[in-house]
Coordinates of C-alpha atoms in Angstrom, one line a residue:
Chain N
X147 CA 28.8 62.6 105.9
X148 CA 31.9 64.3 104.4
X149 CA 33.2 64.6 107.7
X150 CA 33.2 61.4 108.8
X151 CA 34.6 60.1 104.9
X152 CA 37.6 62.4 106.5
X153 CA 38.3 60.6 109.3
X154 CA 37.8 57.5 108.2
X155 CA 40.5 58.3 105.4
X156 CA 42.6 59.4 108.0
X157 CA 42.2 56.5 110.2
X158 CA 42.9 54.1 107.2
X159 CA 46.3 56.1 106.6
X160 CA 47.6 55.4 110.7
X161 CA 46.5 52.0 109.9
X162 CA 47.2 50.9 106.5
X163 CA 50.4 49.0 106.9
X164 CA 48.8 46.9 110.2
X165 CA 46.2 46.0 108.0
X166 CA 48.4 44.3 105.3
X167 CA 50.1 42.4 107.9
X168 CA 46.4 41.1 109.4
X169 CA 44.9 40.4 106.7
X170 CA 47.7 37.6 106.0
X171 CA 47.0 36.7 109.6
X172 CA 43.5 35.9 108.9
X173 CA 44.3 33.6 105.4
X174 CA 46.7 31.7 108.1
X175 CA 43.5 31.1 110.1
X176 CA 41.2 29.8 107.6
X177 CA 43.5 27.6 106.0
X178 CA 44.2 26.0 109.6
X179 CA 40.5 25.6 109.7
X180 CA 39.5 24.4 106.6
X181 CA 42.6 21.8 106.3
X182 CA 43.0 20.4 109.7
X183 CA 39.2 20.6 110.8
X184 CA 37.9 20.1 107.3
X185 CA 34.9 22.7 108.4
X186 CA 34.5 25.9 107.1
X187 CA 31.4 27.1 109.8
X188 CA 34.5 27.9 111.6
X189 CA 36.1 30.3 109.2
X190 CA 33.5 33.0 109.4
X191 CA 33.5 33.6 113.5
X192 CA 37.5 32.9 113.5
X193 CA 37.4 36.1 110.8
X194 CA 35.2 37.9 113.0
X195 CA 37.1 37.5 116.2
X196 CA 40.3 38.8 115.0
X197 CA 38.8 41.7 112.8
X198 CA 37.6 43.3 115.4
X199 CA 40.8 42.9 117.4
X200 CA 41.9 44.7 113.8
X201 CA 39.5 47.6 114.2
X202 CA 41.4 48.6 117.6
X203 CA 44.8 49.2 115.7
X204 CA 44.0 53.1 114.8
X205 CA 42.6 53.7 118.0
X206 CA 45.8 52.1 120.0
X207 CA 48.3 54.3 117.4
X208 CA 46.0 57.1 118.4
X209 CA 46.5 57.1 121.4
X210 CA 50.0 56.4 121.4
X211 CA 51.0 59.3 119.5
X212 CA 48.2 61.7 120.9
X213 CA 46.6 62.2 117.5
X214 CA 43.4 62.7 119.3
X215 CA 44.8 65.8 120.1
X216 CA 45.5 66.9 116.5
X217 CA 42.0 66.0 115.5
X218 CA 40.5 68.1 118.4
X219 CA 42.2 71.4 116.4
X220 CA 40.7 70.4 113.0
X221 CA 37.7 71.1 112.1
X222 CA 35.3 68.7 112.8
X223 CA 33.1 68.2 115.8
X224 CA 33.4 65.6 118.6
X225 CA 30.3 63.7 117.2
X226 CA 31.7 63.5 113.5
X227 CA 34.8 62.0 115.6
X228 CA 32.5 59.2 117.8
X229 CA 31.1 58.7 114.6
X230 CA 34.0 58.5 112.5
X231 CA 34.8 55.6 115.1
X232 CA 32.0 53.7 115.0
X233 CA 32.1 53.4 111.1
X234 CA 35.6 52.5 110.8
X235 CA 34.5 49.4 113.4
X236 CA 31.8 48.5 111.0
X237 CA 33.6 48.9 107.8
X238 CA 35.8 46.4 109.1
X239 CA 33.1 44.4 110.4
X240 CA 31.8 44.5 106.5
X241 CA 34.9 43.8 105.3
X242 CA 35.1 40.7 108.2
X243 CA 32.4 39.2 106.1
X244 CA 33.0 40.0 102.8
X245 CA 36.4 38.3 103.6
X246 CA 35.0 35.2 105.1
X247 CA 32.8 34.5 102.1
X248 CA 36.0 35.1 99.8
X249 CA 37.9 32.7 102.1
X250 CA 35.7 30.2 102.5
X251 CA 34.6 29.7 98.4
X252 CA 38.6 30.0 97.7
X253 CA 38.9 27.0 101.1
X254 CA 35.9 24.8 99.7
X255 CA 37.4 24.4 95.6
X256 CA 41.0 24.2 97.1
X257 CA 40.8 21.7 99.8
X258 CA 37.6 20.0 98.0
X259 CA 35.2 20.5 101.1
X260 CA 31.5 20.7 100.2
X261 CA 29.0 22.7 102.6
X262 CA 25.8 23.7 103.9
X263 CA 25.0 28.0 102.6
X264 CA 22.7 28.3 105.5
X265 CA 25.2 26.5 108.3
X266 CA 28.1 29.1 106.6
X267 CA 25.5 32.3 106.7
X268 CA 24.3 31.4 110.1
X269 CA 27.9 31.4 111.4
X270 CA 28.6 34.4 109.9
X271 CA 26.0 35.9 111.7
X272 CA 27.1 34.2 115.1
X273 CA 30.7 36.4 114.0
X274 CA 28.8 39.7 113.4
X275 CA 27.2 38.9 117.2
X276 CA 30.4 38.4 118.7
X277 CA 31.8 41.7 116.6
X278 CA 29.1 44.1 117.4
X279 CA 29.1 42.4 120.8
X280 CA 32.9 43.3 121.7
X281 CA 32.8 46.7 119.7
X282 CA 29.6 47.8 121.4
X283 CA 31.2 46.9 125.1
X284 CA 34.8 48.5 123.9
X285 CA 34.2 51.7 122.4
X286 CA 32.2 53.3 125.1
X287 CA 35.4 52.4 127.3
X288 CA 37.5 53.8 124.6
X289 CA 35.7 57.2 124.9
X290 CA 35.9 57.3 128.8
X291 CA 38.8 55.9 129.8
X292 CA 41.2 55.3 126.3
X293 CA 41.7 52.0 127.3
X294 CA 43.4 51.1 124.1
X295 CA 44.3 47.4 124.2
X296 CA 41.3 46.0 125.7
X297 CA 39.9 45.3 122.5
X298 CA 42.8 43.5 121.1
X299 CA 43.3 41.3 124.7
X300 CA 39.3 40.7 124.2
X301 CA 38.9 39.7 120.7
X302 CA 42.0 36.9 122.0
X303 CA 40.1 35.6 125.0
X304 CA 36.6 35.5 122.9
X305 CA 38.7 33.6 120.2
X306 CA 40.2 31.1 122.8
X307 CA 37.0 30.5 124.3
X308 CA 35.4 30.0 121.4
X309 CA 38.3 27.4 120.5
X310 CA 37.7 25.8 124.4
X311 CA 34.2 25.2 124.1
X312 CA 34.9 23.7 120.3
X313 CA 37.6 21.2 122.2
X314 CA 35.1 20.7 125.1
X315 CA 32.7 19.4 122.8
X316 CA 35.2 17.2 120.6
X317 CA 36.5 15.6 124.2
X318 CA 32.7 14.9 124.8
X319 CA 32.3 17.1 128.4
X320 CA 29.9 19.5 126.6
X321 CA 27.0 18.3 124.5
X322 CA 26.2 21.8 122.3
X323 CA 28.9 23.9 120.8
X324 CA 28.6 26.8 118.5
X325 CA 29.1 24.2 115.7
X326 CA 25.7 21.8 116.5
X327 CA 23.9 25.3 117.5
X328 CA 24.8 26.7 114.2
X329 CA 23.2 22.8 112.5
X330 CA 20.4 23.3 114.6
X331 CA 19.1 26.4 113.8
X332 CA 19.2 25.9 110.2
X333 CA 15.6 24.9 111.0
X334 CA 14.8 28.4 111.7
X335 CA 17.0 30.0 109.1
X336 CA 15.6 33.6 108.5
X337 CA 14.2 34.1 111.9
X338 CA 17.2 33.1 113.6
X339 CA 19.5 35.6 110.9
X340 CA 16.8 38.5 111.6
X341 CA 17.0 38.3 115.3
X342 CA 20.6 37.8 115.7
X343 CA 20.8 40.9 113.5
X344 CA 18.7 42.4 115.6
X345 CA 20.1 42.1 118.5
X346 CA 23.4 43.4 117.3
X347 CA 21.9 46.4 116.1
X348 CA 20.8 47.3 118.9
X349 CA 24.2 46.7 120.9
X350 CA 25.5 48.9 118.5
X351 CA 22.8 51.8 119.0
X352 CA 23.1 51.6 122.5
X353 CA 26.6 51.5 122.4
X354 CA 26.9 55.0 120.0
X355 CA 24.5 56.7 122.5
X356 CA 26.8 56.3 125.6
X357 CA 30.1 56.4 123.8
X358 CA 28.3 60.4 122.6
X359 CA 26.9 60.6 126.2
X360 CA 30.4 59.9 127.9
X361 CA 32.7 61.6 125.0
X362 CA 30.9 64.8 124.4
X363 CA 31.7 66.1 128.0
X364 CA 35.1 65.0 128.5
X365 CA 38.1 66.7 128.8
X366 CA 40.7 65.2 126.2
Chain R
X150 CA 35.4 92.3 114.7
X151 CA 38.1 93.9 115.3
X152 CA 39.2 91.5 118.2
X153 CA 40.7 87.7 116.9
X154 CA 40.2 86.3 120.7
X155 CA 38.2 87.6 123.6
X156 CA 38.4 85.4 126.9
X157 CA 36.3 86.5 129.2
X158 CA 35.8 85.3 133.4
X159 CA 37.5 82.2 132.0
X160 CA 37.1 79.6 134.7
X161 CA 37.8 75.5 135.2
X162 CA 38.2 74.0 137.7
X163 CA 40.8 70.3 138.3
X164 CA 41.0 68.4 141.5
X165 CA 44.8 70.2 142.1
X166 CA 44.3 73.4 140.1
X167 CA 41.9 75.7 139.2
X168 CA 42.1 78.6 136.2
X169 CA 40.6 81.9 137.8
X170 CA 38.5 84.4 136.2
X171 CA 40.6 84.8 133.4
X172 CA 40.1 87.6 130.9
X173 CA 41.8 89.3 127.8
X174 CA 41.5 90.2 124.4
X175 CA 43.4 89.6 121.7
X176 CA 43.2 92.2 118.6
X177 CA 43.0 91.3 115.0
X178 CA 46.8 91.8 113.4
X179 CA 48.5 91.4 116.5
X180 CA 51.1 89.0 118.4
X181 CA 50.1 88.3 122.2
X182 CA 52.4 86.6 124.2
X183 CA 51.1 84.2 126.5
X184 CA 53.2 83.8 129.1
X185 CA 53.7 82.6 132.9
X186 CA 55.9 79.9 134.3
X187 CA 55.5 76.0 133.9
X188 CA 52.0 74.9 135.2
X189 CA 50.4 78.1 135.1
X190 CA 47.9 77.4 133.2
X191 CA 48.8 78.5 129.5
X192 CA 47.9 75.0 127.9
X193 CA 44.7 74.6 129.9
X194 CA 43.4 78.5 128.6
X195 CA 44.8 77.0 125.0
X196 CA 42.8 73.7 125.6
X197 CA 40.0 75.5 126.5
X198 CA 39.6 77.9 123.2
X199 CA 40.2 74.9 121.1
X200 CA 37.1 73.2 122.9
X201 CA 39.3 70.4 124.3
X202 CA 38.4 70.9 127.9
X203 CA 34.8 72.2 128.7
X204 CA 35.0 75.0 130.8
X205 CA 33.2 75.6 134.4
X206 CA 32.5 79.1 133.5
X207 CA 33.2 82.2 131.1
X208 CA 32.6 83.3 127.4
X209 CA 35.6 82.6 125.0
X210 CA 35.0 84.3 121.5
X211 CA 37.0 83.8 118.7
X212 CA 36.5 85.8 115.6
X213 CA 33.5 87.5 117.2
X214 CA 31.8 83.6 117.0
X215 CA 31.3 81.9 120.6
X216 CA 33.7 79.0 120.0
X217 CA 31.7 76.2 120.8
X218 CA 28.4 77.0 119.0
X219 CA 30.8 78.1 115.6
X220 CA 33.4 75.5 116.8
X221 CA 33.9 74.0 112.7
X222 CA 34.1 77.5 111.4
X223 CA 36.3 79.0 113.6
X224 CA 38.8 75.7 113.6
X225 CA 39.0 76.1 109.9
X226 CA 40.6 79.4 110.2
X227 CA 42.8 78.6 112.6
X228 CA 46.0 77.2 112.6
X229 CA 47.5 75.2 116.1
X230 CA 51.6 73.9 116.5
X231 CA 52.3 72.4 119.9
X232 CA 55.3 71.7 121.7
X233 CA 55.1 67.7 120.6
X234 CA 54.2 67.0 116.8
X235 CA 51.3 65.0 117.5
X236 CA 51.3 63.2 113.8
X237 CA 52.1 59.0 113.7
X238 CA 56.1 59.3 113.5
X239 CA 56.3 56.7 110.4
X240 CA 54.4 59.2 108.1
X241 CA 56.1 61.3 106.0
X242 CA 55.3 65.0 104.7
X243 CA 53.2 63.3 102.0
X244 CA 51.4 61.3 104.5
X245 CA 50.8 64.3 106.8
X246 CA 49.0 65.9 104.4
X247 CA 47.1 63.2 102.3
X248 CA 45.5 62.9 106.2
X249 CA 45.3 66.3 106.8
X250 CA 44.2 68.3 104.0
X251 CA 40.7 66.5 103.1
X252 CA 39.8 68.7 106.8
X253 CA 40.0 71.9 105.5
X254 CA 38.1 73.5 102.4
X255 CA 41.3 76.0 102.0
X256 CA 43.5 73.5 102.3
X257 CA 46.3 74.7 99.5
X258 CA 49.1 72.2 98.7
X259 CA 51.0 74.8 96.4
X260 CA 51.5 76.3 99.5
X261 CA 52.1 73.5 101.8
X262 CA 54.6 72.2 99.5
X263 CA 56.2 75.4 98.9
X264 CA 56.3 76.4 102.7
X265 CA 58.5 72.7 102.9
X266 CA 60.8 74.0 100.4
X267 CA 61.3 77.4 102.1
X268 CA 62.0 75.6 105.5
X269 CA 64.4 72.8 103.5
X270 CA 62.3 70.2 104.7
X271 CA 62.4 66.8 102.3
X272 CA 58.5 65.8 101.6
X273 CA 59.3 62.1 101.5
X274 CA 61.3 62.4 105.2
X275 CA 59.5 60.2 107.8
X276 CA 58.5 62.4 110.8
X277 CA 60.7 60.2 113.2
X278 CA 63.6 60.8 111.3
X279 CA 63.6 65.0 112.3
X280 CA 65.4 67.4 114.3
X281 CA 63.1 69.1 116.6
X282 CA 63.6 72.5 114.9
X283 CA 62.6 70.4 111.8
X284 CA 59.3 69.3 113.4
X285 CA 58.6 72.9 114.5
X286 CA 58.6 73.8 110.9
X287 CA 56.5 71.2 109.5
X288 CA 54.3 71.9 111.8
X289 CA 54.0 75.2 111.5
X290 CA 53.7 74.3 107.3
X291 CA 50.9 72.2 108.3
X292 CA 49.2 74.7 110.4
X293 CA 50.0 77.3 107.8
X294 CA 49.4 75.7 104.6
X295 CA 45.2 76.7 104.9
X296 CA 43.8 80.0 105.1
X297 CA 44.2 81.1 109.1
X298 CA 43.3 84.2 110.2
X299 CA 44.4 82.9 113.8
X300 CA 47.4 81.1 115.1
X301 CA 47.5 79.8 118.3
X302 CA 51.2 78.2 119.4
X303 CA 51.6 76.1 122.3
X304 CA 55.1 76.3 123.9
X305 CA 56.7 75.3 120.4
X306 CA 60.3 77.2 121.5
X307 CA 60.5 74.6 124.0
X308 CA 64.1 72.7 123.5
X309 CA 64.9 74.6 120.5
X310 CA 68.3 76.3 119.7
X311 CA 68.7 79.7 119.6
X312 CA 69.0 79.5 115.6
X313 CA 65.7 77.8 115.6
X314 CA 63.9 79.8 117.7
X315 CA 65.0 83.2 115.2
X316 CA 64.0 81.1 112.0
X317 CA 61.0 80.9 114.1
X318 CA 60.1 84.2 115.0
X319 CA 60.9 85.7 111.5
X320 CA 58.4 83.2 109.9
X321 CA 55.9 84.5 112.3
X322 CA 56.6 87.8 111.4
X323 CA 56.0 87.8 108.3
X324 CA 52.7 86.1 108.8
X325 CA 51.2 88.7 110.5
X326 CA 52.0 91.3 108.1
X327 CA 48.6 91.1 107.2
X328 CA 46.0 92.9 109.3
X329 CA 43.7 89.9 109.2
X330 CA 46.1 87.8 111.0
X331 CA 47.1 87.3 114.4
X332 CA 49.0 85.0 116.7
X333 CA 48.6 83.7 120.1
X334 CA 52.0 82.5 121.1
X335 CA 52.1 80.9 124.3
X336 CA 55.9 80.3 125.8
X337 CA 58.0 80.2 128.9
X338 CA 60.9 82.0 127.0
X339 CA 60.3 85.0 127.3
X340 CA 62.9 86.7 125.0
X341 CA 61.1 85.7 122.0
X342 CA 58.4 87.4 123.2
X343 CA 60.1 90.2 123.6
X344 CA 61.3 90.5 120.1
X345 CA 58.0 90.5 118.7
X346 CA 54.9 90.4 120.8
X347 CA 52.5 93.2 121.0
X348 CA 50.5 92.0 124.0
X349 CA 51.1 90.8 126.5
X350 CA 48.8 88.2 129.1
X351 CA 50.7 86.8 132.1
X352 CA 49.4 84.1 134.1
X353 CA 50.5 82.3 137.0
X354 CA 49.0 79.7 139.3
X355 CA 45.6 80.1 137.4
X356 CA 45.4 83.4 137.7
X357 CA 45.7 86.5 135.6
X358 CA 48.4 88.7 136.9
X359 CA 48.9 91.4 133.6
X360 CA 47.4 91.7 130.2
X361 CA 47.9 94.3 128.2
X362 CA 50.3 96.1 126.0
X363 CA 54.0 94.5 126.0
X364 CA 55.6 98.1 126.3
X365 CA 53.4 99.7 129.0
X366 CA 54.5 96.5 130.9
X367 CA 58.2 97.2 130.4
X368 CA 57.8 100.6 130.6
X369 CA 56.1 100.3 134.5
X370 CA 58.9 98.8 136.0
X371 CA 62.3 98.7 136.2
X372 CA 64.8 96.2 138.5
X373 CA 66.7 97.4 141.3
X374 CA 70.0 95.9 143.6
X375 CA 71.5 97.3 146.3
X376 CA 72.1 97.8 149.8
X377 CA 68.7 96.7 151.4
X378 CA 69.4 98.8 154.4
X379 CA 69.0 102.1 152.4
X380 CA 65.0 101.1 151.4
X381 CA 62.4 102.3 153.9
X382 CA 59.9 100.7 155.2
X383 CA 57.1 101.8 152.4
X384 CA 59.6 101.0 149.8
X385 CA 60.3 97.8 150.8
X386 CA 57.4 96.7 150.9
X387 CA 56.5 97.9 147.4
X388 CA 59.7 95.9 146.5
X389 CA 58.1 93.2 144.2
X390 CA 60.1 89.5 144.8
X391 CA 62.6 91.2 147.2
X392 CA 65.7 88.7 147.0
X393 CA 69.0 88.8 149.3
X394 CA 72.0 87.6 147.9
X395 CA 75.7 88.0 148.9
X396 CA 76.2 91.7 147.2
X397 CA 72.7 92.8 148.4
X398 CA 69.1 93.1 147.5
X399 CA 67.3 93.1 144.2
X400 CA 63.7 93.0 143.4
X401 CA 61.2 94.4 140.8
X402 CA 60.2 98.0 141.6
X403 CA 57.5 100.4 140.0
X404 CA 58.8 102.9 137.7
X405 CA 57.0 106.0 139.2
X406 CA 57.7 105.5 143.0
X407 CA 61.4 105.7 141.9
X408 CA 62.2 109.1 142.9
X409 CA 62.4 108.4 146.4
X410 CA 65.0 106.2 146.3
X411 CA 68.4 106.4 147.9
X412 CA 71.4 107.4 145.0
X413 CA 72.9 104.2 146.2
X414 CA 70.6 101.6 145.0
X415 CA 71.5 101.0 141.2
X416 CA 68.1 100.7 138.7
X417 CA 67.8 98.6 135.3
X418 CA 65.6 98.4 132.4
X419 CA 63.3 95.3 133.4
X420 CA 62.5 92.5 130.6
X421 CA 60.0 90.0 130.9
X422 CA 61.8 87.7 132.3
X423 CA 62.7 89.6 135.6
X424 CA 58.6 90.6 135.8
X425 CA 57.9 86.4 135.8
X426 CA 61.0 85.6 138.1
X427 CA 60.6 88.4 140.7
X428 CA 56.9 88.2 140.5
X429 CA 57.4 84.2 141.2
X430 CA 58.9 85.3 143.8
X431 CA 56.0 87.8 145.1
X432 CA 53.1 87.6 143.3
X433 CA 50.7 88.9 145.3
X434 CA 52.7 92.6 145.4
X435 CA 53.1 92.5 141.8
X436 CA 49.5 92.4 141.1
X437 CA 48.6 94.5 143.7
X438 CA 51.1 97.3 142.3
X439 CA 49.8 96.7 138.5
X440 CA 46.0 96.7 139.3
X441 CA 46.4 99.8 141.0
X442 CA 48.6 101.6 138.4
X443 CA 46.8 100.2 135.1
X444 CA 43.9 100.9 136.5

């Protein structure tokens, strides 16, 4: 566990002046949200999408500068370093949804919007989904190939098809979005929160065991 | 343990080069020069100790401690500098080691600190902002600034002055006044080597051509120029990297099959650099002509 405190400390140094400049990105988001769509289920998976574009930055300087090199002559095994990767995704992921439920309390007294907890919670959840969905897919390819900006030019075509679908179903050509599932399901609150948890889990499981089973053999 | 490194039947194997059989030992308190022409192989054996590249074959040891099973232990006593400083360029000293230092239990920032003041480097400098010479040093403060026993350099004289390069060897000279303490100091310049290495390993094209002691390298051969017409058969061909050029011949020649030679081809004291160029030239001769007279 030290270990992996280590490298997450030294990730947060490559990164910390990207983040500052994010995070301001993501307050531009959800006050676009909240004041033009007057909706704030939106705020949560808009978070989502571009934190994990956010949890690519160290890995892209990384890479850049060859600091995967350093860390290979300190002392720490490759493991502590897949691992060190995976918790700096979820940190962010954590800090995704501590930030959304900041936003969207700070959205709904400022702009006067009232709302539904479980439409908010179950959107959040749809976010994590998406998160663990693109993390799970990206850092096995990070490991095996050091593909470093896939997971930024993902988490931007995830964000503008979530946006599509959203216009689809304003203009009336599709009959569900994301929105009216999110309304619907409210029905089935805590199963639908335990099995969308569930699922990304175990995206994110199966995702850690390939990223070691690719990254533990490779030549770097 | 007496021996800081043993590489032994080193093998790996690329899709456009392969690193043969490789073998040598390193002893505690010495300097060995690692050393061979560009693309022979010197970072891929380095990549390989520090568990970088898995190997195809071999045993590498490092401390006595096979250096994948001990890997955590053995990197905490040793210090690495390559040839680029592989740190995010907008940090500065500070930075470098508020990242670093939480790595390494002997991680002493006295010393670190102190090591920045002895090389006049600024601790609130960003890393983009340095000379190369500059970069050498902090690395080697950073490398240096927990307890090594080992220190393994990756071509870190590469584009340095001459100035640089003899600030460089006089830090590393007095690190390894202690016994404990020994360097691996890979290069393509081989008159550092000469100044201060005590071993010597010499690769080239993958494949070990000497390792041993520095002098009884030197002290084997010796150049010689000439008229070529004056050699005989024999001693041409024990002519290592036999080169025409407009005033004659000149080639690497062993030391103890001198006496035959005609009074009119003139002899000179070989340096390392005329073993890598003429044996360049002729490897297979050269390795031939050591194997059989180091036994």
């Amino acid at each position: 566990m030290e270990k992996l405190r280590h490298i997450l400390h030294f990730d947060l140094i490559t990164t910390r002046k990207s983040v500052a400049i994010l995070l301001s990105v993501y307050f531009v988001f959800g006050i676009y949200y909240a004041y033009f769509l007057e909706d704030l289920k939106a705020v949560p998976i808009s978070i989502m999408i571009w934190v994990t574009s956010l949890t690519g930055l160290p890995f892209q300087l990384n890479e850049k500068y060859g600091v995967n090199y350093l860390l290979a002559t300190f002392p720490i095994r490759r493991k502590n370093i897949i691992q060190g990767r995976y918790l700096y995704s979820l940190l962010f992921g954590a800090i995704g949804i501590s930030l959304s439920e900041i936003m969207i309390c700070i959205l709904a007294s400022f702009f006067h919007i009232g709302f539904d907890h479980r439409q908010i919670y179950l959107s959040l959840c749809f976010g994590v989904l998406i998160f663990s969905l693109i993390i799970s897919v990206y850092l096995p390819m990070y490991f095996w190939f050091t593909h470093v900006h896939m997971l930024m030019v993902s988490s931007v075509f995830v964000y503008f098809f979530y946006i599509l679908l959203e216009q689809l179903y304003y203009l009336g050509i599709l009959n569900v979005s994301i929105d009216t599932a999110i309304v619907g399901l409210c029905h089935y609150f805590m199963l639908a929160i335990a099995i969308i948890f569930l699922i990304s889990a175990i995206l994110v499981i199966c995702s850690y065991c390939i990223s070691c089973k690719l990254f533990l053999n490779k030549d770097i | 343990m007496n021996n800081s490194l043993e590489v032994t039947d080193l093998c790996k194997n690329f899709r456009d080069f392969n690193l043969n059989h490789i073998n040598f030992t390193l002893p505690r308190g010495y300097i060995m020069g690692f050393i061979g022409p560009n693309g022979s192989g010197k970072t891929t054996v380095i990549k390989l100790i520090l568990n970088m590249l898995k190997k195809d074959q071999g045993i590498i040891k490092v401390f006595g401690q096979d250096h994948i099973h001990q890997e955590v232990d053995i990197k905490e006593n040793i210090g690495v500098v390559f040839e680029a400083p592989y740190y995010i360029p907008d940090w500065n000293l500070m930075d470098l080691e508020a990242s670093v230092k939480p790595f390494y239990k002997t991680w002493n920032s006295h010393r670190y600190y102190s090591l920045l003041k002895d090389f006049e480097l600024n601790k609130n400098q960003k890393i983009k902002t340095l000379s190369k010479g500059m970069k050498l040093k902090f690395m080697i403060a950073a490398a240096l600034a927990h307890e090594t026993k080992l220190l393994i350099l990756d071509e870190p004289t590469s584009g340095l002055d001459a100035v640089s390069r003899d600030e460089l060897l006089g830090i590393l000279g007095d690190y390894v006044t202690s016994e404990e303490k020994s360097i691996l100091f890979s290069s393509h310049i081989t008159s550092d080597l000469e100044k201060i290495a005590d071993y010597i390993t010499f690769i080239h094209k993958g494949e070990l051509i000497y390792t041993g002691t520095k002098d009884e390298l030197l002290e084997k051969y010796c150049v010689i120029k000439g008229d070529g017409s004056k050699l005989t058969g024999e001693q041409y061909e024990t002519v290592i990297g036999y080169t025409e050029n407009t005033t004659g011949f000149e080639g690497l020649y062993p030391l103890k099959a001198l006496s035959g030679l005609s009074a009119n081809i003139v002899t000179d004291t070989a340096t390392l650099d005329d073993i890598i160029l003429f044996t360049n030239r002729n490897k297979v001769a050269f390795k031939c002509n050591t194997n059989e007279r180091l036994g």
